[in-house]
Short mmCIF file of N, CA and C and ligand atoms in Angstrom, two decimals:
data_model
loop_
_atom_site.label_atom_id
_atom_site.label_comp_id
_atom_site.label_asym_id
_atom_site.label_seq_id
_atom_site.Cartn_x
_atom_site.Cartn_y
_atom_site.Cartn_z
N UNK A 1 84.76 102.32 109.45
CA UNK A 1 86.04 102.02 108.78
C UNK A 1 85.87 100.91 107.76
N UNK A 2 86.50 101.06 106.63
CA UNK A 2 86.37 100.04 105.58
C UNK A 2 87.11 98.76 105.94
N UNK A 3 86.74 97.69 105.28
CA UNK A 3 87.29 96.38 105.63
C UNK A 3 88.59 96.03 104.88
N UNK A 4 89.55 96.96 104.92
CA UNK A 4 90.87 96.69 104.34
C UNK A 4 91.94 96.82 105.42
N UNK A 5 93.08 96.19 105.18
CA UNK A 5 94.22 96.38 106.08
C UNK A 5 95.37 96.96 105.25
N UNK A 6 95.96 98.05 105.75
CA UNK A 6 97.01 98.73 105.00
C UNK A 6 98.31 98.62 105.78
N UNK A 7 99.35 98.16 105.13
CA UNK A 7 100.65 98.02 105.80
C UNK A 7 101.56 99.16 105.36
N UNK A 8 102.10 99.87 106.37
CA UNK A 8 103.03 100.95 106.07
C UNK A 8 104.34 100.69 106.82
N UNK A 9 105.40 101.35 106.39
CA UNK A 9 106.68 101.21 107.09
C UNK A 9 107.85 101.34 106.13
N UNK A 10 109.03 101.31 106.71
CA UNK A 10 110.25 101.56 105.96
C UNK A 10 110.54 100.43 104.96
N UNK A 11 111.33 100.75 103.94
CA UNK A 11 111.78 99.74 102.98
C UNK A 11 112.40 98.55 103.72
N UNK A 12 111.99 97.36 103.35
CA UNK A 12 112.57 96.17 103.96
C UNK A 12 111.92 95.76 105.27
N UNK A 13 110.81 96.42 105.65
CA UNK A 13 110.17 96.05 106.94
C UNK A 13 109.30 94.81 106.81
N UNK A 14 109.06 94.38 105.56
CA UNK A 14 108.30 93.14 105.36
C UNK A 14 106.85 93.34 104.95
N UNK A 15 106.51 94.54 104.45
CA UNK A 15 105.12 94.82 104.09
C UNK A 15 104.57 93.81 103.07
N UNK A 16 105.35 93.55 102.03
CA UNK A 16 104.85 92.63 100.98
C UNK A 16 104.81 91.20 101.48
N UNK A 17 105.88 90.78 102.18
CA UNK A 17 105.94 89.40 102.68
C UNK A 17 104.81 89.14 103.66
N UNK A 18 104.67 90.04 104.64
CA UNK A 18 103.60 89.87 105.64
C UNK A 18 102.24 89.99 104.95
N UNK A 19 102.13 90.95 104.04
CA UNK A 19 100.86 91.19 103.36
C UNK A 19 100.35 89.97 102.62
N UNK A 20 101.25 89.26 101.94
CA UNK A 20 100.83 88.07 101.18
C UNK A 20 100.34 86.97 102.13
N UNK A 21 101.06 86.79 103.24
CA UNK A 21 100.67 85.76 104.22
C UNK A 21 99.32 86.12 104.85
N UNK A 22 99.18 87.40 105.18
CA UNK A 22 97.95 87.90 105.77
C UNK A 22 96.76 87.69 104.82
N UNK A 23 96.98 88.01 103.56
CA UNK A 23 95.90 87.88 102.56
C UNK A 23 95.47 86.42 102.46
N UNK A 24 96.44 85.52 102.50
CA UNK A 24 96.12 84.10 102.40
C UNK A 24 95.33 83.63 103.64
N UNK A 25 95.83 84.04 104.82
CA UNK A 25 95.15 83.63 106.06
C UNK A 25 93.72 84.16 106.12
N UNK A 26 93.53 85.39 105.65
CA UNK A 26 92.21 86.02 105.78
C UNK A 26 91.33 85.84 104.56
N UNK A 27 91.89 85.24 103.54
CA UNK A 27 91.21 85.12 102.23
C UNK A 27 90.82 86.50 101.70
N UNK A 28 91.74 87.43 101.82
CA UNK A 28 91.56 88.77 101.27
C UNK A 28 92.41 88.87 100.00
N UNK A 29 92.13 89.88 99.19
CA UNK A 29 92.95 90.15 98.01
C UNK A 29 94.24 90.85 98.47
N UNK A 30 95.33 90.65 97.76
CA UNK A 30 96.57 91.35 98.09
C UNK A 30 96.90 92.37 97.00
N UNK A 31 97.22 93.60 97.42
CA UNK A 31 97.65 94.63 96.46
C UNK A 31 98.92 95.29 96.96
N UNK A 32 99.80 95.62 96.04
CA UNK A 32 101.06 96.28 96.40
C UNK A 32 101.13 97.55 95.54
N UNK A 33 101.20 98.72 96.18
CA UNK A 33 101.12 99.97 95.39
C UNK A 33 102.29 100.09 94.40
N UNK A 34 103.48 99.65 94.80
CA UNK A 34 104.63 99.71 93.88
C UNK A 34 104.37 98.85 92.65
N UNK A 35 103.81 97.66 92.92
CA UNK A 35 103.52 96.73 91.83
C UNK A 35 102.47 97.31 90.88
N UNK A 36 101.45 97.95 91.47
CA UNK A 36 100.40 98.56 90.64
C UNK A 36 101.00 99.64 89.74
N UNK A 37 101.89 100.44 90.33
CA UNK A 37 102.50 101.54 89.57
C UNK A 37 103.41 100.97 88.46
N UNK A 38 104.18 99.96 88.80
CA UNK A 38 105.06 99.36 87.79
C UNK A 38 104.25 98.78 86.63
N UNK A 39 103.15 98.11 86.97
CA UNK A 39 102.31 97.52 85.90
C UNK A 39 101.70 98.60 85.03
N UNK A 40 101.20 99.64 85.71
CA UNK A 40 100.51 100.71 84.98
C UNK A 40 101.50 101.48 84.09
N UNK A 41 102.68 101.72 84.60
CA UNK A 41 103.67 102.52 83.87
C UNK A 41 104.56 101.64 82.97
N UNK A 42 104.42 100.36 83.11
CA UNK A 42 105.27 99.39 82.39
C UNK A 42 106.76 99.74 82.53
N UNK A 43 107.12 100.06 83.75
CA UNK A 43 108.51 100.45 84.06
C UNK A 43 108.79 100.09 85.51
N UNK A 44 110.03 99.71 85.81
CA UNK A 44 110.36 99.42 87.20
C UNK A 44 110.41 100.75 87.99
N UNK A 45 110.31 100.64 89.31
CA UNK A 45 110.38 101.85 90.16
C UNK A 45 111.71 102.58 89.90
N UNK A 46 112.80 101.83 89.78
CA UNK A 46 114.11 102.45 89.54
C UNK A 46 114.09 103.26 88.24
N UNK A 47 113.52 102.68 87.19
CA UNK A 47 113.45 103.39 85.89
C UNK A 47 112.56 104.62 86.01
N UNK A 48 111.46 104.52 86.77
CA UNK A 48 110.58 105.68 86.93
C UNK A 48 111.35 106.83 87.60
N UNK A 49 112.09 106.49 88.68
CA UNK A 49 112.90 107.51 89.38
C UNK A 49 113.92 108.12 88.41
N UNK A 50 114.53 107.26 87.63
CA UNK A 50 115.61 107.70 86.73
C UNK A 50 115.07 108.58 85.60
N UNK A 51 113.96 108.14 84.99
CA UNK A 51 113.46 108.85 83.81
C UNK A 51 112.53 110.01 84.14
N UNK A 52 111.69 109.83 85.18
CA UNK A 52 110.67 110.86 85.45
C UNK A 52 110.95 111.64 86.73
N UNK A 53 111.76 111.09 87.62
CA UNK A 53 112.07 111.78 88.87
C UNK A 53 111.16 111.37 90.02
N UNK A 54 111.65 111.64 91.25
CA UNK A 54 110.89 111.21 92.43
C UNK A 54 109.55 111.95 92.56
N UNK A 55 109.55 113.26 92.24
CA UNK A 55 108.32 114.06 92.38
C UNK A 55 107.19 113.46 91.55
N UNK A 56 107.52 113.05 90.36
CA UNK A 56 106.51 112.46 89.46
C UNK A 56 106.00 111.15 90.05
N UNK A 57 106.93 110.35 90.57
CA UNK A 57 106.53 109.08 91.20
C UNK A 57 105.57 109.32 92.37
N UNK A 58 105.85 110.37 93.17
CA UNK A 58 105.00 110.66 94.33
C UNK A 58 103.59 111.04 93.89
N UNK A 59 103.48 111.76 92.75
CA UNK A 59 102.14 112.12 92.25
C UNK A 59 101.38 110.86 91.85
N UNK A 60 102.08 109.94 91.20
CA UNK A 60 101.44 108.69 90.76
C UNK A 60 101.01 107.88 92.00
N UNK A 61 101.83 107.93 93.06
CA UNK A 61 101.44 107.23 94.29
C UNK A 61 100.12 107.78 94.83
N UNK A 62 100.00 109.11 94.86
CA UNK A 62 98.75 109.73 95.34
C UNK A 62 97.57 109.32 94.46
N UNK A 63 97.77 109.33 93.13
CA UNK A 63 96.68 108.90 92.23
C UNK A 63 96.28 107.46 92.51
N UNK A 64 97.27 106.63 92.83
CA UNK A 64 96.99 105.22 93.10
C UNK A 64 96.12 105.08 94.35
N UNK A 65 96.43 105.85 95.40
CA UNK A 65 95.62 105.79 96.62
C UNK A 65 94.20 106.30 96.32
N UNK A 66 94.10 107.40 95.57
CA UNK A 66 92.78 107.95 95.23
C UNK A 66 91.95 106.90 94.50
N UNK A 67 92.58 106.19 93.59
CA UNK A 67 91.88 105.13 92.84
C UNK A 67 91.39 104.04 93.78
N UNK A 68 92.24 103.68 94.74
CA UNK A 68 91.87 102.60 95.66
C UNK A 68 90.69 103.01 96.55
N UNK A 69 90.56 104.33 96.79
CA UNK A 69 89.47 104.82 97.65
C UNK A 69 88.11 104.54 97.03
N UNK A 70 88.08 104.37 95.69
CA UNK A 70 86.78 104.24 95.01
C UNK A 70 86.09 102.92 95.32
N UNK A 71 86.82 101.84 95.26
CA UNK A 71 86.14 100.56 95.40
C UNK A 71 87.10 99.45 95.83
N UNK A 72 87.61 99.54 97.04
CA UNK A 72 88.52 98.50 97.52
C UNK A 72 87.94 97.90 98.80
N UNK A 73 87.74 96.61 98.77
CA UNK A 73 87.18 95.92 99.94
C UNK A 73 87.93 94.63 100.17
N UNK A 74 87.95 94.22 101.42
CA UNK A 74 88.58 92.95 101.81
C UNK A 74 89.93 92.78 101.10
N UNK A 75 90.75 93.80 101.26
CA UNK A 75 92.05 93.81 100.58
C UNK A 75 93.17 94.16 101.56
N UNK A 76 94.30 93.47 101.41
CA UNK A 76 95.50 93.82 102.16
C UNK A 76 96.35 94.67 101.21
N UNK A 77 96.68 95.87 101.65
CA UNK A 77 97.42 96.79 100.77
C UNK A 77 98.82 97.05 101.34
N UNK A 78 99.82 96.66 100.57
CA UNK A 78 101.19 96.95 100.95
C UNK A 78 101.59 98.24 100.24
N UNK A 79 102.08 99.21 101.00
CA UNK A 79 102.37 100.53 100.41
C UNK A 79 103.87 100.76 100.25
N UNK A 80 104.25 101.59 99.29
CA UNK A 80 105.64 102.01 99.17
C UNK A 80 106.04 102.77 100.42
N UNK A 81 107.31 102.63 100.85
CA UNK A 81 107.75 103.22 102.12
C UNK A 81 107.56 104.73 102.26
N UNK A 82 107.52 105.44 101.12
CA UNK A 82 107.41 106.90 101.20
C UNK A 82 105.98 107.39 101.07
N UNK A 83 105.07 106.51 100.76
CA UNK A 83 103.69 106.92 100.45
C UNK A 83 102.98 107.65 101.60
N UNK A 84 103.10 107.18 102.86
CA UNK A 84 102.35 107.86 103.94
C UNK A 84 102.98 109.17 104.39
N UNK A 85 104.12 109.56 103.80
CA UNK A 85 104.78 110.79 104.24
C UNK A 85 103.98 112.03 103.84
N UNK A 86 103.22 111.89 102.77
CA UNK A 86 102.33 112.97 102.36
C UNK A 86 101.08 112.89 103.24
N UNK A 87 100.78 114.01 103.90
CA UNK A 87 99.67 113.99 104.88
C UNK A 87 98.34 113.58 104.26
N UNK A 88 98.11 114.04 103.03
CA UNK A 88 96.84 113.70 102.37
C UNK A 88 96.77 112.20 102.12
N UNK A 89 97.89 111.64 101.67
CA UNK A 89 97.92 110.18 101.45
C UNK A 89 97.63 109.45 102.76
N UNK A 90 98.29 109.91 103.82
CA UNK A 90 98.15 109.26 105.11
C UNK A 90 96.69 109.30 105.59
N UNK A 91 96.03 110.44 105.39
CA UNK A 91 94.62 110.54 105.78
C UNK A 91 93.75 109.60 104.96
N UNK A 92 94.05 109.52 103.67
CA UNK A 92 93.26 108.62 102.81
C UNK A 92 93.45 107.18 103.26
N UNK A 93 94.68 106.81 103.60
CA UNK A 93 94.94 105.43 104.03
C UNK A 93 94.12 105.11 105.27
N UNK A 94 94.07 106.08 106.20
CA UNK A 94 93.33 105.83 107.44
C UNK A 94 91.84 105.64 107.20
N UNK A 95 91.33 106.30 106.16
CA UNK A 95 89.89 106.08 105.92
C UNK A 95 89.67 104.87 105.01
N UNK A 96 90.74 104.37 104.46
CA UNK A 96 90.63 103.18 103.60
C UNK A 96 90.59 101.89 104.41
N UNK A 97 91.05 101.95 105.66
CA UNK A 97 91.01 100.73 106.47
C UNK A 97 91.90 100.82 107.70
N UNK A 98 92.26 99.66 108.22
CA UNK A 98 93.05 99.53 109.43
C UNK A 98 94.53 99.63 109.04
N UNK A 99 95.20 100.69 109.51
CA UNK A 99 96.58 100.94 109.08
C UNK A 99 97.57 100.40 110.11
N UNK A 100 98.47 99.55 109.66
CA UNK A 100 99.44 98.91 110.56
C UNK A 100 100.86 99.33 110.16
N UNK A 101 101.57 99.88 111.13
CA UNK A 101 102.96 100.27 110.92
C UNK A 101 103.88 99.12 111.33
N UNK A 102 104.60 98.58 110.39
CA UNK A 102 105.59 97.54 110.70
C UNK A 102 106.92 98.22 110.98
N UNK A 103 107.19 98.40 112.27
CA UNK A 103 108.41 99.07 112.69
C UNK A 103 109.60 98.12 112.55
N UNK A 104 110.72 98.65 112.07
CA UNK A 104 111.91 97.82 111.88
C UNK A 104 113.15 98.64 112.25
N UNK A 105 114.16 97.95 112.82
CA UNK A 105 115.37 98.68 113.21
C UNK A 105 116.29 98.84 111.99
N UNK A 106 117.13 99.85 112.09
CA UNK A 106 118.10 100.15 111.04
C UNK A 106 118.92 98.92 110.66
N UNK A 107 119.40 98.17 111.68
CA UNK A 107 120.26 97.00 111.41
C UNK A 107 119.51 95.93 110.62
N UNK A 108 118.25 95.77 110.94
CA UNK A 108 117.44 94.76 110.22
C UNK A 108 117.29 95.17 108.76
N UNK A 109 117.04 96.44 108.54
CA UNK A 109 116.89 96.93 107.16
C UNK A 109 118.18 96.68 106.39
N UNK A 110 119.31 97.04 107.01
CA UNK A 110 120.60 96.90 106.31
C UNK A 110 120.87 95.44 105.98
N UNK A 111 120.54 94.55 106.92
CA UNK A 111 120.76 93.13 106.70
C UNK A 111 119.88 92.63 105.54
N UNK A 112 118.62 93.02 105.58
CA UNK A 112 117.67 92.52 104.58
C UNK A 112 117.92 93.09 103.19
N UNK A 113 118.38 94.35 103.14
CA UNK A 113 118.51 94.99 101.82
C UNK A 113 119.94 94.99 101.28
N UNK A 114 120.79 94.19 101.91
CA UNK A 114 122.19 94.13 101.45
C UNK A 114 122.21 93.63 100.00
N UNK A 115 122.87 94.37 99.13
CA UNK A 115 122.99 93.96 97.73
C UNK A 115 121.75 94.28 96.89
N UNK A 116 120.74 94.87 97.52
CA UNK A 116 119.51 95.21 96.78
C UNK A 116 119.79 96.41 95.87
N UNK A 117 119.29 96.33 94.64
CA UNK A 117 119.49 97.50 93.76
C UNK A 117 118.16 98.00 93.20
N UNK A 118 117.09 97.64 93.90
CA UNK A 118 115.76 98.03 93.40
C UNK A 118 115.22 99.27 94.10
N UNK A 119 115.96 99.77 95.12
CA UNK A 119 115.46 100.94 95.85
C UNK A 119 116.32 102.16 95.53
N UNK A 120 115.82 103.03 94.65
CA UNK A 120 116.64 104.18 94.23
C UNK A 120 117.08 105.08 95.37
N UNK A 121 116.33 105.12 96.46
CA UNK A 121 116.73 106.02 97.57
C UNK A 121 117.88 105.44 98.39
N UNK A 122 118.16 104.15 98.18
CA UNK A 122 119.23 103.53 98.97
C UNK A 122 120.37 103.03 98.09
N UNK A 123 120.66 103.75 97.03
CA UNK A 123 121.80 103.35 96.20
C UNK A 123 122.97 104.31 96.46
N UNK A 124 124.13 103.97 95.92
CA UNK A 124 125.30 104.84 96.08
C UNK A 124 126.00 104.64 97.41
N UNK A 125 126.76 105.65 97.81
CA UNK A 125 127.56 105.55 99.05
C UNK A 125 126.71 105.84 100.28
N UNK A 126 127.31 105.51 101.41
CA UNK A 126 126.71 105.88 102.72
C UNK A 126 125.29 105.39 102.93
N UNK A 127 125.03 104.16 102.48
CA UNK A 127 123.67 103.62 102.62
C UNK A 127 123.26 103.58 104.10
N UNK A 128 124.24 103.21 104.95
CA UNK A 128 123.93 103.13 106.40
C UNK A 128 123.39 104.46 106.92
N UNK A 129 124.10 105.52 106.55
CA UNK A 129 123.72 106.86 107.00
C UNK A 129 122.34 107.25 106.44
N UNK A 130 122.14 106.91 105.15
CA UNK A 130 120.86 107.25 104.53
C UNK A 130 119.72 106.55 105.26
N UNK A 131 119.91 105.26 105.56
CA UNK A 131 118.86 104.50 106.25
C UNK A 131 118.60 105.13 107.61
N UNK A 132 119.66 105.44 108.33
CA UNK A 132 119.51 106.01 109.67
C UNK A 132 118.73 107.33 109.61
N UNK A 133 119.13 108.20 108.68
CA UNK A 133 118.47 109.51 108.60
C UNK A 133 117.02 109.38 108.19
N UNK A 134 116.78 108.52 107.19
CA UNK A 134 115.40 108.37 106.71
C UNK A 134 114.51 107.77 107.79
N UNK A 135 115.03 106.74 108.50
CA UNK A 135 114.20 106.11 109.54
C UNK A 135 113.88 107.11 110.64
N UNK A 136 114.89 107.87 111.09
CA UNK A 136 114.56 108.77 112.21
C UNK A 136 113.61 109.89 111.77
N UNK A 137 113.68 110.28 110.53
CA UNK A 137 112.72 111.30 110.06
C UNK A 137 111.32 110.70 109.92
N UNK A 138 111.28 109.46 109.38
CA UNK A 138 109.96 108.89 109.04
C UNK A 138 109.23 108.23 110.20
N UNK A 139 109.96 107.70 111.16
CA UNK A 139 109.33 106.92 112.23
C UNK A 139 108.12 107.64 112.88
N UNK A 140 108.28 108.92 113.31
CA UNK A 140 107.12 109.57 113.93
C UNK A 140 105.96 109.76 112.96
N UNK A 141 106.27 109.90 111.70
CA UNK A 141 105.20 110.10 110.69
C UNK A 141 104.43 108.78 110.51
N UNK A 142 105.18 107.69 110.45
CA UNK A 142 104.51 106.38 110.35
C UNK A 142 103.63 106.14 111.58
N UNK A 143 104.15 106.52 112.75
CA UNK A 143 103.39 106.29 113.99
C UNK A 143 102.07 107.04 113.98
N UNK A 144 102.15 108.31 113.57
CA UNK A 144 100.93 109.13 113.56
C UNK A 144 99.92 108.57 112.55
N UNK A 145 100.45 108.01 111.47
CA UNK A 145 99.55 107.53 110.41
C UNK A 145 98.97 106.15 110.63
N UNK A 146 99.28 105.52 111.77
CA UNK A 146 98.85 104.12 111.95
C UNK A 146 97.88 103.94 113.11
N UNK A 147 97.03 102.92 113.00
CA UNK A 147 96.18 102.54 114.12
C UNK A 147 96.91 101.55 115.03
N UNK A 148 97.87 100.85 114.48
CA UNK A 148 98.61 99.83 115.24
C UNK A 148 100.07 99.84 114.80
N UNK A 149 100.96 99.72 115.78
CA UNK A 149 102.39 99.63 115.46
C UNK A 149 102.93 98.30 115.99
N UNK A 150 103.67 97.60 115.16
CA UNK A 150 104.27 96.34 115.61
C UNK A 150 105.78 96.39 115.38
N UNK A 151 106.53 96.12 116.43
CA UNK A 151 107.99 96.06 116.30
C UNK A 151 108.33 94.65 115.80
N UNK A 152 108.74 94.56 114.57
CA UNK A 152 108.78 93.26 113.89
C UNK A 152 110.14 92.56 113.92
N UNK A 153 111.18 93.24 114.41
CA UNK A 153 112.56 92.72 114.25
C UNK A 153 112.75 91.26 114.67
N UNK A 154 112.17 90.90 115.82
CA UNK A 154 112.39 89.53 116.30
C UNK A 154 111.16 88.64 116.15
N UNK A 155 110.31 88.99 115.26
CA UNK A 155 109.07 88.21 115.09
C UNK A 155 109.06 87.50 113.75
N UNK A 156 108.45 86.32 113.72
CA UNK A 156 108.31 85.61 112.45
C UNK A 156 107.19 86.28 111.64
N UNK A 157 107.20 86.02 110.35
CA UNK A 157 106.17 86.60 109.48
C UNK A 157 104.78 86.15 109.95
N UNK A 158 104.68 84.87 110.30
CA UNK A 158 103.41 84.31 110.76
C UNK A 158 102.89 85.02 112.01
N UNK A 159 103.81 85.25 112.95
CA UNK A 159 103.45 85.89 114.21
C UNK A 159 102.96 87.32 113.96
N UNK A 160 103.66 88.03 113.08
CA UNK A 160 103.24 89.41 112.76
C UNK A 160 101.83 89.37 112.16
N UNK A 161 101.62 88.45 111.23
CA UNK A 161 100.30 88.34 110.59
C UNK A 161 99.22 88.04 111.64
N UNK A 162 99.54 87.14 112.58
CA UNK A 162 98.55 86.78 113.61
C UNK A 162 98.22 87.98 114.51
N UNK A 163 99.25 88.74 114.88
CA UNK A 163 99.01 89.92 115.72
C UNK A 163 98.12 90.93 115.00
N UNK A 164 98.33 91.05 113.71
CA UNK A 164 97.51 92.00 112.94
C UNK A 164 96.05 91.52 112.94
N UNK A 165 95.86 90.24 112.70
CA UNK A 165 94.49 89.70 112.64
C UNK A 165 93.80 89.88 114.00
N UNK A 166 94.53 89.57 115.08
CA UNK A 166 93.97 89.68 116.42
C UNK A 166 93.48 91.12 116.69
N UNK A 167 94.33 92.08 116.36
CA UNK A 167 93.97 93.48 116.60
C UNK A 167 92.90 93.99 115.65
N UNK A 168 92.91 93.48 114.43
CA UNK A 168 91.90 93.87 113.44
C UNK A 168 90.52 93.42 113.93
N UNK A 169 90.49 92.21 114.51
CA UNK A 169 89.22 91.69 115.01
C UNK A 169 88.72 92.50 116.21
N UNK A 170 89.65 92.87 117.09
CA UNK A 170 89.27 93.72 118.24
C UNK A 170 88.71 95.05 117.71
N UNK A 171 89.43 95.62 116.74
CA UNK A 171 89.02 96.91 116.19
C UNK A 171 87.64 96.82 115.56
N UNK A 172 87.35 95.71 114.90
CA UNK A 172 86.03 95.56 114.26
C UNK A 172 84.92 95.51 115.29
N UNK A 173 85.24 94.91 116.46
CA UNK A 173 84.23 94.85 117.52
C UNK A 173 84.07 96.19 118.20
N UNK A 174 85.21 96.84 118.49
CA UNK A 174 85.18 98.09 119.29
C UNK A 174 84.90 99.32 118.46
N UNK A 175 85.18 99.26 117.16
CA UNK A 175 84.99 100.43 116.31
C UNK A 175 86.27 101.21 116.14
N UNK A 176 86.23 102.25 115.32
CA UNK A 176 87.44 102.98 114.92
C UNK A 176 88.14 103.75 116.03
N UNK A 177 87.52 103.88 117.24
CA UNK A 177 88.19 104.64 118.30
C UNK A 177 89.17 103.75 119.08
N UNK A 178 89.45 102.58 118.54
CA UNK A 178 90.42 101.68 119.12
C UNK A 178 91.76 102.37 119.36
N UNK A 179 92.31 102.18 120.56
CA UNK A 179 93.57 102.87 120.87
C UNK A 179 94.77 102.16 120.28
N UNK A 180 95.80 102.94 120.00
CA UNK A 180 97.00 102.36 119.37
C UNK A 180 97.68 101.38 120.33
N UNK A 181 98.00 100.22 119.82
CA UNK A 181 98.68 99.21 120.65
C UNK A 181 100.12 99.05 120.16
N UNK A 182 100.98 98.66 121.02
CA UNK A 182 102.37 98.44 120.65
C UNK A 182 102.80 97.07 121.11
N UNK A 183 103.70 96.47 120.41
CA UNK A 183 104.20 95.16 120.78
C UNK A 183 105.71 95.15 120.75
N UNK A 184 106.26 94.26 121.49
CA UNK A 184 107.67 93.88 121.39
C UNK A 184 108.08 93.18 122.67
C1 S3P B 201 110.35 104.07 98.70
C2 S3P B 201 110.05 102.76 98.96
C3 S3P B 201 109.89 101.75 97.92
C4 S3P B 201 109.44 102.42 96.60
C5 S3P B 201 110.39 103.52 96.24
C6 S3P B 201 110.47 104.61 97.32
C7 S3P B 201 110.51 105.01 99.84
O1 S3P B 201 108.94 100.76 98.30
O2 S3P B 201 108.14 102.90 96.71
O3 S3P B 201 111.65 102.96 96.01
O4 S3P B 201 110.50 106.24 99.63
O5 S3P B 201 110.64 104.52 100.99
P1 S3P B 201 109.22 99.65 99.45
O6 S3P B 201 108.94 100.30 100.76
O7 S3P B 201 108.23 98.58 99.14
O8 S3P B 201 110.63 99.21 99.30
#
């Protein structure tokens, strides 16, 4: 397994926040797939959805993962919430490094993303319902795509980062057949 850590999970689960702290603690590089796409396209994610559509965005996400497969080491990668839903993407992530699912409850997402207008999938009416439906559809997919799942709702960012490091070190000693662990 390559020496990267990949964070997956629903919008607002803390992938970028935890990822930056983790990168600092481990002295790894930090990458955010949404940020890479925005820089490359010189457009915000919202504008990409509006002008090119979600399907086009998903293709660019896959290209971004393929690019990362070429030469990414000692890097913490924060992924867009929909990226692992494509099976091919999910498989690539697993061979790119240690994949950690940051599980988050619907209420936490709603609290954190209140007033947010940067997520095109959560705009308009019935945001609560949208979050609920998306989480219940995606949760099993995130689980299958991860080596480790952490229930983050009542944990500090530091604690989440420490749990990831602890398990990453175990995995490095034991090898890729490390069994999935759960916390909460
Ligand atoms: C999406 C999540 C977003 C971004 C886009 C679509 C999703 O990233 O990629 O708005 O489908 O869950 P974050 O998970 O970083 O918010």
